[in-house]
Coordinates of C-alpha atoms in Angstrom, one line a residue:
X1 CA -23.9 0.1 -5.8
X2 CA -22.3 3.4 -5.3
X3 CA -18.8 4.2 -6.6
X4 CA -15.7 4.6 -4.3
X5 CA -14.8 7.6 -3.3
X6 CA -10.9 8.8 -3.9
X7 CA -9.4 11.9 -2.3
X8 CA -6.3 12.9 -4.1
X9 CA -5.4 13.2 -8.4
X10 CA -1.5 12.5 -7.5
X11 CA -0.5 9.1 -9.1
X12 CA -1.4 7.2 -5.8
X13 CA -4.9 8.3 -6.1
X14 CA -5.0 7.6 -9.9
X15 CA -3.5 4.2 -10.2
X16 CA -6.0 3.3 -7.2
X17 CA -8.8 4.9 -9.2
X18 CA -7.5 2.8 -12.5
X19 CA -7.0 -0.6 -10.7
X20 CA -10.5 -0.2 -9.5
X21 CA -11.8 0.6 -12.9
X22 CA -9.6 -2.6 -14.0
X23 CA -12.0 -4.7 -11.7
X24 CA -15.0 -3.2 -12.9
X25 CA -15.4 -0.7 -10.0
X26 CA -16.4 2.6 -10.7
X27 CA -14.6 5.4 -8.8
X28 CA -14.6 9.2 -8.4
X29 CA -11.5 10.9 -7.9
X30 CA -12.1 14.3 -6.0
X31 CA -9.2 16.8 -7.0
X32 CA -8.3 20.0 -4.9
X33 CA -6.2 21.4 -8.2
X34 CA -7.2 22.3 -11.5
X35 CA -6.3 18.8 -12.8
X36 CA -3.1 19.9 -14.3
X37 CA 0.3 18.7 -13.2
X38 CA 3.1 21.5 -13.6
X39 CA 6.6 20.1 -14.9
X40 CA 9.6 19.9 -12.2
X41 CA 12.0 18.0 -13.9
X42 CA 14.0 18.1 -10.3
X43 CA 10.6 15.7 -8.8
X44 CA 11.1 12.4 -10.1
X45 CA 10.4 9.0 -9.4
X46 CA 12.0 5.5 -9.1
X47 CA 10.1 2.4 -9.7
X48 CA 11.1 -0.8 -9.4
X49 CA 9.9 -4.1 -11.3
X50 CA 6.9 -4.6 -9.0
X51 CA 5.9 -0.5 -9.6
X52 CA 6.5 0.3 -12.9
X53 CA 5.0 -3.2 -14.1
X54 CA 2.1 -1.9 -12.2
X55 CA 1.7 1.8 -14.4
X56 CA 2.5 0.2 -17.5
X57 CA -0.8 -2.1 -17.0
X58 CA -2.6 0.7 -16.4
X59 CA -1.9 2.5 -19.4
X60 CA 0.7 5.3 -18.0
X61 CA 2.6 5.9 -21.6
X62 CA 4.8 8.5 -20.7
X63 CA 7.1 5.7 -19.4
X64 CA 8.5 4.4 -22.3
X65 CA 9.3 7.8 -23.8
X66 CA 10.4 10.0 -20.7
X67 CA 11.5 7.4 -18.2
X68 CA 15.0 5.8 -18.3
X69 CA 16.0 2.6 -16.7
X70 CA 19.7 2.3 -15.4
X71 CA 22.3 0.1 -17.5
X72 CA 23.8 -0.2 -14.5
X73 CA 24.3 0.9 -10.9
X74 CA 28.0 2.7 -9.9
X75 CA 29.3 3.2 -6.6
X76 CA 32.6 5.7 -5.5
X77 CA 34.2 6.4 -2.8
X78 CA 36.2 9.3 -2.5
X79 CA 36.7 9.7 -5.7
X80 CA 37.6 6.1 -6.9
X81 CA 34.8 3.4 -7.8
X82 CA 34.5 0.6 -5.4
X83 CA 31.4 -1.1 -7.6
X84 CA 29.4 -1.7 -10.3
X85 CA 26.4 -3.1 -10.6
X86 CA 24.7 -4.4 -14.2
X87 CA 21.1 -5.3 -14.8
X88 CA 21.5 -7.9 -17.6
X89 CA 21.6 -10.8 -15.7
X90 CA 20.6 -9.7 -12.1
X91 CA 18.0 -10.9 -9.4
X92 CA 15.9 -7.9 -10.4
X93 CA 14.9 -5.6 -13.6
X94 CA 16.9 -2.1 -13.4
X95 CA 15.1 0.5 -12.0
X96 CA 13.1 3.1 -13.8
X97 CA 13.2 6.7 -13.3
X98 CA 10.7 8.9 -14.3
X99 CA 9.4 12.4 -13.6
X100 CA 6.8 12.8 -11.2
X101 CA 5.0 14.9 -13.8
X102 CA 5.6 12.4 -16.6
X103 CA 4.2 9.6 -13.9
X104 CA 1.1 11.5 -13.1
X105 CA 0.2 13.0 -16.3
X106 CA -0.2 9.6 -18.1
X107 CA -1.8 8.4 -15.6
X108 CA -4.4 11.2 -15.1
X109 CA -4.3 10.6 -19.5
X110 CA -5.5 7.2 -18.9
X111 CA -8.2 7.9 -16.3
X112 CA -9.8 10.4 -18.0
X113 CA -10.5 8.1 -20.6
X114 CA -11.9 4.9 -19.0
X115 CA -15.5 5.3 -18.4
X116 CA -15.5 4.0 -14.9
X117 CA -13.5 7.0 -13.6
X118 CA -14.8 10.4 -13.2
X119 CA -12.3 13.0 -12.6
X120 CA -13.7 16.5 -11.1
X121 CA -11.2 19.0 -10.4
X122 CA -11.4 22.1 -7.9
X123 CA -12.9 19.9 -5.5
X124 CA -11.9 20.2 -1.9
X125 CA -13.1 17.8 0.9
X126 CA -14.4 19.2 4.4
X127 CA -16.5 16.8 5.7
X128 CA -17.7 13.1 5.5
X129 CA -19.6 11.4 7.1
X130 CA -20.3 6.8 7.2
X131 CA -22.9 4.6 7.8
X132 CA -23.7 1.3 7.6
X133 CA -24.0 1.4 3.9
X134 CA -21.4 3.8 2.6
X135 CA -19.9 7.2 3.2
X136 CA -21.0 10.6 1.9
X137 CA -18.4 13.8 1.4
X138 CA -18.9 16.8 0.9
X139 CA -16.8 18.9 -1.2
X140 CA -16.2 23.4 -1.7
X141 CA -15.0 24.5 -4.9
X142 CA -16.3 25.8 -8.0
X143 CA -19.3 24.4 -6.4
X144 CA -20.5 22.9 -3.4
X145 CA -21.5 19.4 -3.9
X146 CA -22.8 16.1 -2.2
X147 CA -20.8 12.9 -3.4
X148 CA -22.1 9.4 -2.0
X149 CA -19.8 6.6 -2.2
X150 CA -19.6 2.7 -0.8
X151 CA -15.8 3.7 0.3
X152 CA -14.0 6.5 0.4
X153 CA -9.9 6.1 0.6
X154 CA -7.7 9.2 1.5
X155 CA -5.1 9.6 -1.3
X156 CA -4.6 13.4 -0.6
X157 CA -1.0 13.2 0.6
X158 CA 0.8 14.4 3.8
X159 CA -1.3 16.4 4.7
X160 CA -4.5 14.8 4.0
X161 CA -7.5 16.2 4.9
X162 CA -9.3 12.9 5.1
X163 CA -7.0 11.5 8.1
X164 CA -7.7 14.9 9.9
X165 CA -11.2 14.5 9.8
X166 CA -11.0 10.7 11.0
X167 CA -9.4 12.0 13.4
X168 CA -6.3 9.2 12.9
X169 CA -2.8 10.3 14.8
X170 CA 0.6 10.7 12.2
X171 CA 3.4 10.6 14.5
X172 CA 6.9 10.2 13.3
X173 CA 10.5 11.9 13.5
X174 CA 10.8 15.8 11.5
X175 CA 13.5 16.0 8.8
X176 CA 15.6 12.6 9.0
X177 CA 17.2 14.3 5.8
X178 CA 17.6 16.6 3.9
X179 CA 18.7 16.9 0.2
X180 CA 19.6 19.8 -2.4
X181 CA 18.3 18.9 -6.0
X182 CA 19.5 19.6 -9.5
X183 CA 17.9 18.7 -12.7
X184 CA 20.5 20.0 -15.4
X185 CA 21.2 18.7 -19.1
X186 CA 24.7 17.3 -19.4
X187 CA 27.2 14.5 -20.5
X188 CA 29.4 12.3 -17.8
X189 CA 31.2 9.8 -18.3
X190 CA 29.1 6.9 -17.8
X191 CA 25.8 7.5 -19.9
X192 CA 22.6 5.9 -18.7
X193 CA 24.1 4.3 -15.5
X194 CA 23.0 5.8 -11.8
X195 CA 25.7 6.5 -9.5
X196 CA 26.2 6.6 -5.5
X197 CA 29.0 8.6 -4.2
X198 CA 30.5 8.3 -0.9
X199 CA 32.8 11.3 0.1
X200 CA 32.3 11.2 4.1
X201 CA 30.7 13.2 5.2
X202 CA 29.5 13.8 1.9
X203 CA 26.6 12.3 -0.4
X204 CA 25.7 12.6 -3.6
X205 CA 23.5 10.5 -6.5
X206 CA 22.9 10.6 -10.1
X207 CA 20.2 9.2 -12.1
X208 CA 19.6 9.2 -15.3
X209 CA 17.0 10.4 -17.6
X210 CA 16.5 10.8 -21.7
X211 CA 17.8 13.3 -23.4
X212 CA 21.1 13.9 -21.8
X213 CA 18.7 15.1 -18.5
X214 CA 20.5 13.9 -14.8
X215 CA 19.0 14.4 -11.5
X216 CA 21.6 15.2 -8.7
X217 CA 21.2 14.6 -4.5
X218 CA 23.5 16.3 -2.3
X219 CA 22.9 15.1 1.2
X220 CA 22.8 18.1 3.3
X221 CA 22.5 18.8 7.5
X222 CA 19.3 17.5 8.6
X223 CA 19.4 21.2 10.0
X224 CA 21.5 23.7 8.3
X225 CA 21.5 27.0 6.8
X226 CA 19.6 28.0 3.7
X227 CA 20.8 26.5 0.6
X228 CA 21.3 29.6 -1.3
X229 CA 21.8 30.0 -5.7
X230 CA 25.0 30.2 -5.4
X231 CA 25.8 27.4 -3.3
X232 CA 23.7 25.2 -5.6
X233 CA 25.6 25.9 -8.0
X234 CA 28.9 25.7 -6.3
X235 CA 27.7 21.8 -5.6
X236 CA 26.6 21.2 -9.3
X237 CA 30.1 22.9 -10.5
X238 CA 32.6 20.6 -8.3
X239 CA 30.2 17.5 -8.6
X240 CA 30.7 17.9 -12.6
X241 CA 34.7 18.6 -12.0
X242 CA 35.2 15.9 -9.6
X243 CA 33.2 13.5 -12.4
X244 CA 35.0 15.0 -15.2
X245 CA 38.8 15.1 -14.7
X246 CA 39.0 18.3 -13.1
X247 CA 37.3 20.4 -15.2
X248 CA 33.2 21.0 -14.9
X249 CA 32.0 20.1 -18.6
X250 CA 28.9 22.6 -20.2
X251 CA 25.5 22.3 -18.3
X252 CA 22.4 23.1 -18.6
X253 CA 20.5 23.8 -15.3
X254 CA 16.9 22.9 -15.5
X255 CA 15.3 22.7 -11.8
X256 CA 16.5 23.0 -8.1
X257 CA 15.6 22.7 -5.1
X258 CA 15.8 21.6 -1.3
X259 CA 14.1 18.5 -0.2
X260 CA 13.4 17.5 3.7
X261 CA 12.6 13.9 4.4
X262 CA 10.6 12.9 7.4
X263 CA 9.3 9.6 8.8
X264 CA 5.9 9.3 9.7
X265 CA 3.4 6.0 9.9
X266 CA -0.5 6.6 10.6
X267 CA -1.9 4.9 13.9
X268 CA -4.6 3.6 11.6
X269 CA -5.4 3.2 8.3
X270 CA -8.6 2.3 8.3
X271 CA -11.8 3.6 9.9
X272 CA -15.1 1.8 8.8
X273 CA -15.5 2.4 5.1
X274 CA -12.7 5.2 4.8
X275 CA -9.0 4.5 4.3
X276 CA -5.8 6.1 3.8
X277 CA -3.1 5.1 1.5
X278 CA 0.3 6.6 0.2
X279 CA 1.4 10.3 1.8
X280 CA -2.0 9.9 4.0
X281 CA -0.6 7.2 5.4
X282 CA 2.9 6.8 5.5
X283 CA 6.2 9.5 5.0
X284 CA 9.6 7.6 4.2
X285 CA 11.7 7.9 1.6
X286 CA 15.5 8.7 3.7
X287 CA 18.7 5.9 2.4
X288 CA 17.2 5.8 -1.0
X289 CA 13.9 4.5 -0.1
X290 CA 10.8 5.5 -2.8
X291 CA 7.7 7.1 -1.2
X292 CA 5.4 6.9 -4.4
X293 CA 6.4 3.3 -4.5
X294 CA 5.5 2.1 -1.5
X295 CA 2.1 4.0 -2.1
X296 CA 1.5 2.3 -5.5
X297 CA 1.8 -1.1 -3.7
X298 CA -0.9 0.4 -1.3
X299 CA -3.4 1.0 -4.0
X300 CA -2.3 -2.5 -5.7
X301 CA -2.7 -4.1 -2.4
X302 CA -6.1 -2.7 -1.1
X303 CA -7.9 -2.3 -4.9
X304 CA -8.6 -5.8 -5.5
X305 CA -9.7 -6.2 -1.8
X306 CA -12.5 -3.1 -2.1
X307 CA -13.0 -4.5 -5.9
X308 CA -14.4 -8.2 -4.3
X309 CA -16.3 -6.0 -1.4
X310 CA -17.9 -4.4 -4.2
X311 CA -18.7 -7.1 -6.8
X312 CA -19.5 -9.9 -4.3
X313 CA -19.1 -8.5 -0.4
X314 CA -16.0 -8.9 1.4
X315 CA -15.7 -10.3 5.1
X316 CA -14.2 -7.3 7.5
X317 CA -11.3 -9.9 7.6
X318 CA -10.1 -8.9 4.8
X319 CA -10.4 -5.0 4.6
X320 CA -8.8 -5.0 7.8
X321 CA -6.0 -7.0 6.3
X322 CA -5.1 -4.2 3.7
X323 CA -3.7 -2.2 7.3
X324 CA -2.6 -5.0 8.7
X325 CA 0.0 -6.1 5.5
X326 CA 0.5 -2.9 4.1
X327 CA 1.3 -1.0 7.8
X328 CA 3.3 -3.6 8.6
X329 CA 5.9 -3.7 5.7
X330 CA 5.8 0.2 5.5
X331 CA 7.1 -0.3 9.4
X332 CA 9.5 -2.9 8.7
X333 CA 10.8 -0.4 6.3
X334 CA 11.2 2.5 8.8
X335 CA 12.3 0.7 11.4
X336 CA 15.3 -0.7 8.4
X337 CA 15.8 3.1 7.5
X338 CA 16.4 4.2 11.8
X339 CA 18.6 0.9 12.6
X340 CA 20.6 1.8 9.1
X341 CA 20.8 5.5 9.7
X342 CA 23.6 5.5 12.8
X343 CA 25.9 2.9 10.3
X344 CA 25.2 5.4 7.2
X345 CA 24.9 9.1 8.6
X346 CA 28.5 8.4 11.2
X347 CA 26.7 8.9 14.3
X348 CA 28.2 5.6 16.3
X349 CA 25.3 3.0 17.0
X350 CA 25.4 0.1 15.1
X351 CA 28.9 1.3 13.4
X352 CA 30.9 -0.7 16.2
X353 CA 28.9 -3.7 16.3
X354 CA 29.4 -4.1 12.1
X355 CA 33.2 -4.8 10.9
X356 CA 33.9 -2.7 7.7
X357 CA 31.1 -0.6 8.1
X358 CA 32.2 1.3 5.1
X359 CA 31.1 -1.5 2.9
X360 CA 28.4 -2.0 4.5
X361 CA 26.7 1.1 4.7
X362 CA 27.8 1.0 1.0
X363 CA 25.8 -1.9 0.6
X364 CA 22.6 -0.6 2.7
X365 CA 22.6 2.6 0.5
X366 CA 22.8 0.7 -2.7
X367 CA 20.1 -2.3 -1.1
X368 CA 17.9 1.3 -1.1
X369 CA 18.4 2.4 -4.1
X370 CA 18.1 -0.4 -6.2
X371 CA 14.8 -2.4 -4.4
X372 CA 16.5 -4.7 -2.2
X373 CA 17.1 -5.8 0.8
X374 CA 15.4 -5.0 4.2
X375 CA 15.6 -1.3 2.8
X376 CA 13.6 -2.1 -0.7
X377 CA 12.6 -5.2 -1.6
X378 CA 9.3 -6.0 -2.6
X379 CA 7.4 -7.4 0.2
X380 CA 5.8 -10.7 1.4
X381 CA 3.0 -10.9 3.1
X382 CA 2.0 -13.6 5.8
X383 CA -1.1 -15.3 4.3
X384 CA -3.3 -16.6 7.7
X385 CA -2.6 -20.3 6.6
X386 CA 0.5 -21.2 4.6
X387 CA -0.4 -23.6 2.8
X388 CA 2.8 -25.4 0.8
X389 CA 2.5 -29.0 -0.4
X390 CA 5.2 -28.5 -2.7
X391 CA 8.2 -25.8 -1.7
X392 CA 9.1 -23.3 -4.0
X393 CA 11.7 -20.7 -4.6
X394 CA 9.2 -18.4 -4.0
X395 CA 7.2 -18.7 -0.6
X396 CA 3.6 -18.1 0.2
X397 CA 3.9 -14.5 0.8
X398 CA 6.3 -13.7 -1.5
X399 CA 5.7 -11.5 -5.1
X400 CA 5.5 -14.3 -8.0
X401 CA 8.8 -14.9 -10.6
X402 CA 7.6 -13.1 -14.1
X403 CA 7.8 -16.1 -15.1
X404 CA 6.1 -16.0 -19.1
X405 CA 2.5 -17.8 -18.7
X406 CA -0.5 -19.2 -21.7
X407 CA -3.0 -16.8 -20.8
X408 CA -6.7 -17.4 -21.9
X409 CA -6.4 -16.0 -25.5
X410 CA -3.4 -18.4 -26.2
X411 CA -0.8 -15.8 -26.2
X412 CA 2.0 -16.2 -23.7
X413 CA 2.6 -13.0 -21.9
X414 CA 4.5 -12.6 -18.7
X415 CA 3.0 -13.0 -15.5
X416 CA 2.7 -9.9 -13.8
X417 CA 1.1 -8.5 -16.9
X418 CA -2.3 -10.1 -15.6
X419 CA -2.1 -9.0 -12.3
X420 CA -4.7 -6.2 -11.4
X421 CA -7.6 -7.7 -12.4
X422 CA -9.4 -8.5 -9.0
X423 CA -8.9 -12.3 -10.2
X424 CA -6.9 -15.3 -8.8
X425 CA -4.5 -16.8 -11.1
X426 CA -4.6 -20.1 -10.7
X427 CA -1.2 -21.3 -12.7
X428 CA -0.4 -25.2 -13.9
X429 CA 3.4 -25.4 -14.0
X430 CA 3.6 -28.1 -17.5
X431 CA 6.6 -28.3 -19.1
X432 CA 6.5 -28.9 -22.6
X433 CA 3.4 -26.7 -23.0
X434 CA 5.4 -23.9 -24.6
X435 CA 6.0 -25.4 -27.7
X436 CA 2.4 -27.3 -27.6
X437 CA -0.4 -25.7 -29.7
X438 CA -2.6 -25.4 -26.9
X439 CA -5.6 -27.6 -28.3
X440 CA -3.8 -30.2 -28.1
X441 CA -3.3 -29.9 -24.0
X442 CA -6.6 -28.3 -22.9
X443 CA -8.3 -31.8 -22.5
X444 CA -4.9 -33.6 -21.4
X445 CA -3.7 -34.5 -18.5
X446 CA -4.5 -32.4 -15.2
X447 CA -5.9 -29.9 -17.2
X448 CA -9.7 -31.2 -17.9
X449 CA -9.9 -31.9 -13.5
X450 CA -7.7 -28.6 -12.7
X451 CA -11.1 -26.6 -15.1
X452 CA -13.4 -28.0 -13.1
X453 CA -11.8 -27.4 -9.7
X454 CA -11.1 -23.6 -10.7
X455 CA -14.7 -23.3 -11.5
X456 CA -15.6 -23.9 -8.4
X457 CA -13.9 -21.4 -6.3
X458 CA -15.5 -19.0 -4.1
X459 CA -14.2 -16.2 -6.6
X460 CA -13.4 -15.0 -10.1
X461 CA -10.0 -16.8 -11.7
X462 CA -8.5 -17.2 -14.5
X463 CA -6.4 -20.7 -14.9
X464 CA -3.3 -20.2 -16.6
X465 CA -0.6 -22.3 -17.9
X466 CA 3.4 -22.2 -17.4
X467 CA 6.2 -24.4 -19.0
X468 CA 8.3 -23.7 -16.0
X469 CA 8.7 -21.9 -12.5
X470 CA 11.7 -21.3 -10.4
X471 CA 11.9 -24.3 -7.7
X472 CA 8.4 -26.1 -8.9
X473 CA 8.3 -29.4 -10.2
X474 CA 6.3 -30.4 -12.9
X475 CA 2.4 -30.4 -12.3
X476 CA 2.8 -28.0 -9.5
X477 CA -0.2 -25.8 -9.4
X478 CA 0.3 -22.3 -8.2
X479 CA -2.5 -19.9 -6.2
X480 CA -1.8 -16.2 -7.1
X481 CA -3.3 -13.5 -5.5
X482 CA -4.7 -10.8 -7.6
X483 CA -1.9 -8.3 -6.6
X484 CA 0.8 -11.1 -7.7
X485 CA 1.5 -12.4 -4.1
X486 CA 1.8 -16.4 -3.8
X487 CA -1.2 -17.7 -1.9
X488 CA -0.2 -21.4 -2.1
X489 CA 1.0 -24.5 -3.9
X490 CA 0.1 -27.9 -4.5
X491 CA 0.9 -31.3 -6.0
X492 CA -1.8 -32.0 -8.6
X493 CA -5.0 -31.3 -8.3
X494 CA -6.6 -30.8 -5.0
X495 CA -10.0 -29.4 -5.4
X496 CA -10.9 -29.4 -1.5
X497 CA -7.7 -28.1 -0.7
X498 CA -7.6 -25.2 -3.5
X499 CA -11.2 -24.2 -2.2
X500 CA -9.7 -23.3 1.4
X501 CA -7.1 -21.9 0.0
X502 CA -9.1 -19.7 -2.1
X503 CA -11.6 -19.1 0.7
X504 CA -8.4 -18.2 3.2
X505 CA -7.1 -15.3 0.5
X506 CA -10.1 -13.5 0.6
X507 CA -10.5 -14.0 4.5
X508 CA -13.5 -16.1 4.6
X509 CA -16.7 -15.5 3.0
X510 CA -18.9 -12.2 3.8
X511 CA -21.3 -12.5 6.8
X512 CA -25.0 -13.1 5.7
X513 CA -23.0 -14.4 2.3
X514 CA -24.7 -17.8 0.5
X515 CA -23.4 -21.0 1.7
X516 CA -21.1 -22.1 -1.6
X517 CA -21.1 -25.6 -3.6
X518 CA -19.1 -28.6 -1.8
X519 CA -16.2 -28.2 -4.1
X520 CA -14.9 -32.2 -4.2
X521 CA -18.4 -32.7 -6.1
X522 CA -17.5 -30.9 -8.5
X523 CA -17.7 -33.2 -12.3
X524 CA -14.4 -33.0 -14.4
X525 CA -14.9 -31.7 -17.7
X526 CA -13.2 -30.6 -20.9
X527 CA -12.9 -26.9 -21.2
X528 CA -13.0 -25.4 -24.7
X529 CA -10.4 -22.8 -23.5
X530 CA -8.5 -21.6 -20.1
X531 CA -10.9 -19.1 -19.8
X532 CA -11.7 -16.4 -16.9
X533 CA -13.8 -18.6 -14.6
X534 CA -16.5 -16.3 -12.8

C-alpha cells in the first residue's frame, strides 16, 4: 500500500509523520524549505501533560535540555501578587515551554532517522488529485516530481496550499490580538516560575526558559501603531523596573517581535482521502491558548485512525470522526476564547453578568495559560455508545489518569507512555499486582479469561495491568483508545461486551471487511505473558 502523503515539515506535520511511522505506516513529508529550522528564541511553545508526553514518545530530545517547565504559576495585579500557583501536588503536570525551533528540530532529528519517514525538502505542492484508491501530488522544486499516496493530510500551516486546492472555506475573525515579544537573558525575582500580570488596561507574561532566557508578552491594540525599537525597549525597561524594585536589572536582548492572533476554523477538514490538520485547519491561540498544541492532538487524534485504514481498512465512520472530534473541541475552544474576551479585554458583555470580574478574568487567563478549563483543558470526546458498567473518575471520553501500568515486558511504566501505537490498551485494574512478580498473576484470577477475550478483538491490543486507578474498584477493566481517550469500563470480564466496545471505537468494521470470530466462543487460556495481541 502506498505511503501517506504529508504537506508541511513544522512539528505538526512531523509528529504526524512519526506517529504514523510508530504504527508501522510509512509517510512522506513534502517540505517547501530547505529542511532547516532558523532559531527565534522569541517563538516558543507551551505544552501541556497530554503534548509534551506526546513529543517525548516520539523521540523529540531537545526537551529535556532546552525546555523548562514552570515551578509554579504567579499572578499580579497592579503591581501586588494576588496568586500563586505550584505544580507539586496539582491536578495537572506544570507546563513545558520550549522554543519552536528546539520543538521542530528534534523532531525533524527523529524523523530523519526512522526508516518509515522520508523527508524531501524544496518541495512545493500545486496540484493533487484522488481517486478511489489514493491521492497523487504533484510537487515544483529542485525538481518536478509525481508522489502517489493512500492519504494525503495538509499540515502546511495558515496558509496551506492543500486547503486551497480542496477548495475548503477558512473563515474567522482578523487580529483578536496582538502582542509585542521579547526574548532577553536576565535574572527576576522568582526564577523558573511563569508570571501573569494584570495592570488594566495592560498585559504582560513571563515564561521561563534555561539558561537565565525569559520570554515576555505585552498585550498590545488589536490595531495600533507600529511597535517601533525603541518602544520595545521602553516595555522591556519598565517591565524589568516594575519587577525589580524600581530599578531595570542588566539584560540581554535576544529576539523581538510583534505577534497578531486571529481566529479561524476550516468548513471542513476532510475531503475524501485528503485532510487538514493544525494551522490548515484551525488559527487560535488569543487568552493564552496554544496553537501547536491543539495541532499536536490533531495528528495524535487522526494518526492512529489512518494507521488502522492502512493496516486493516477503516469504515468512513471513523475517518469522518477525526473532523467531527477534533473540529468540534477546536470550536468549543473558540467559542470559550469570544465569550471570555468581553470579561478579559474590558469591553462590557459578559463583565455585568459576572460579580468580581477581576478575579474572574484572572482566573480565565490563568485556566489558559496553564491547560485548564473551558479555555485549555485536554479534551473529551463523545464515544457513539458510552458504555460504563462501572463509573470512574474519568468518563468515557475523557484523557486516561497516568496512572503507572505492567506493560508486556514486565516493567511498569506510566500509562501515556504506550499511547501512540495504533493499539487498544486494554488495562485490568488489580491491586496488589505492584509488588507481585508477575508470574505469579499471569494465570490467576481474571487474567487467564481477560487473555483470551483481548485476543479476540476486532483489532491490535495490548492487555496491560494496574494496581490502582482513580475512582475504579478492583477488577475493573479499562478500554483505552490508542490516543489515551477512555473508550469504556467494565466489571470483570465481559468478552461480548468488550468486542462491541472495541468494534464501536473504530466505528464499525470496513465495508467489504471479513465477518470476525463470535467473540463469547472464545476458549480461556493461560498466556505466557501480557503480550501485544494482533
Amino acid at each position: 500500500m502506498d505511503p501517506v502523503i504529508v504537506v508541511g515539515a513544522g512539528p505538526v506535520g512531523l509528529s504526524l509523520a512519526l506517529a504514523l511511522a510508530g504504527s508501522g505506516v510509512p509517510s512522506v513529508v513534502l517540505d517547501e524549505g530547505p529542511g532547516k529550522d532558523l532559531p527565534r528564541p522569541a517563538r516558543t511553545v507551551v505544552l501541556h501533560a497530554d503534548t509534551a508526553a506526546m513529543a517525548q514518545r516520539l523521540g523529540c530530545s531537545p526537551l529535556r535540555d532546552e525546555g523548562a517547565y514552570y515551578t509554579a504559576w504567579r499572578t499580579m495585579r497592579r503591581g501586588r501578587d494576588t496568586r500563586r500557583t505550584t505544580f507539586e501536588d496539582g491536578p495537572a503536570p506544570a507546563p513545558l515551554h520550549v522554543p519552536q525551533h528546539a520543538l521542530a528540530r528534534g523532531l525533524r532529528d527523529a524523523a530523519g532517522t526512522h526508516p518509515l519517514v522520508q523527508l524531501v525538502t524544496d518541495s512545493k505542492l500545486d496540484s493533487l488529485e484522488q481517486d478511489d484508491r489514493g491521492v497523487t501530488a504533484h510537487t515544483r522544486g529542485a525538481e518536478t516530481t509525481w508522489w502517489r499516496g493512500s492519504y494525503l493530510v495538509g499540515c502546511d500551516g495558515a496558509r496551506s496550499t492543500v486547503r486551497k486546492l480542496l477548495g475548503i472555506r477558512f473563515p474567522g475573525r482578523t487580529a483578536v490580538e496582538r502582542h509585542a515579544v521579547a526574548a532577553l537573558r536576565t535574572e527576576l525575582p522568582w526564577p523558573g516560575e511563569a508570571l501573569l500580570h494584570r495592570d488594566p488596561p495592560h498585559e504582560t507574561t513571563a515564561r521561563p526558559l534555561p539558561d537565565g532566557v525569559w520570554r515576555l508578552d505585552w498585550l498590545l491594540p488589536a490595531r495600533g501603531e507600529l511597535v517601533t525599537p525603541d518602544a520595545l525597549v521602553t516595555l522591556v525597561r519598565d517591565s524589568l523596573a516594575g519587577w525589580c524594585g524600581g530599578s531595570t536589572p542588566p539584560y540581554d536582548l535576544l529576539d523581538t517581535g510583534v505577534h497578531t492572533l486571529h481566529h479561524r476554523l476550516a468548513r471542513r477538514w476532510r475531503d475524501g482521502r485528503a485532510f487538514l490538520a493544525g494551522d490548515a485547519a484551525h488559527l487560535l491561540g488569543a487568552l493564552g491558548t496554544q496553537g501547536v498544541g491543539e495541532g499536536l492532538r490533531d495528528a495524535e487524534n487522526l494518526a492512529w485512525k489512518l494507521a488502522l485504514a492502512w493496516h486493516q481498512g477503516a469504515s468512513e465512520a471513523l475517518l469522518d470522526s477525526y473532523e467531527e472530534e477534533r473540529r468540534t473541541a477546536v470550536a468549543a475552544r473558540l467559542r470559550a476564547a469570544d465569550q471570555s474576551m468581553p470579561v478579559l479585554r474590558g469591553g462590557g458583555g459578559l463583565r455585568t453578568l459576572l460579580p468580581g470580574s477581576a478575579r474572574t478574568g484572572e482566573l480565565l487567563l490563568t485556566d489558559g495559560h496553564l491547560g485548564r478549563g473551558p479555555l485549555g483543558a485536554e479534551p473529551s470526546y463523545a464515544p457513539p455508545v458510552a458504555v460504563r458498567e462501572v463509573p470512574t473518575d474519568t468518563d468515557p471520553g475523557g484523557p486516561v489518569a497516568n496512572v503507572p501500568v505492567t506493560a508486556p515486558d514486565g516493567s511498569t511504566v506510566p500509562l501515556r507512555d504506550l499511547l501512540g501505537r495504533g493499539r487498544l490498551l486494554v488495562v485490568l485494574v488489580a491491586p496488589g499486582t505492584g509488588v507481585w512478580d508477575r508470574r505469579h498473576w499471569l494465570g490467576a484470577g481474571l487474567m487467564p479469561r481477560l487473555a483470551a477475550a483481548v485476543s479476540a478483538l476486532p483489532v491490535r491490543t495490548e492487555l496491560l495491568v494496574a494496581d490502582g486507578y482513580p475512582g475504579a474498584p478492583a477488577h475493573t477493566v479499562l478500554l483505552v483508545r490508542p490516543d489515551g481517550h477512555l473508550a469504556a469500563t467494565f466489571a470483570g470480564v465481559r468478552p461480548a461486551e468488550l468486542y462491541e466496545a472495541a468494534d464501536t471505537v473504530r466505528w464499525g468494521a470496513p465495508e467489504g471487511a471479513r465477518a470476525p470470530l463470535d467473540p463469547s466462543s472464545t476458549t480461556p487460556t493461560t498466556p505466557t505473558h501480557p503480550a501485544v495481541i494482533d
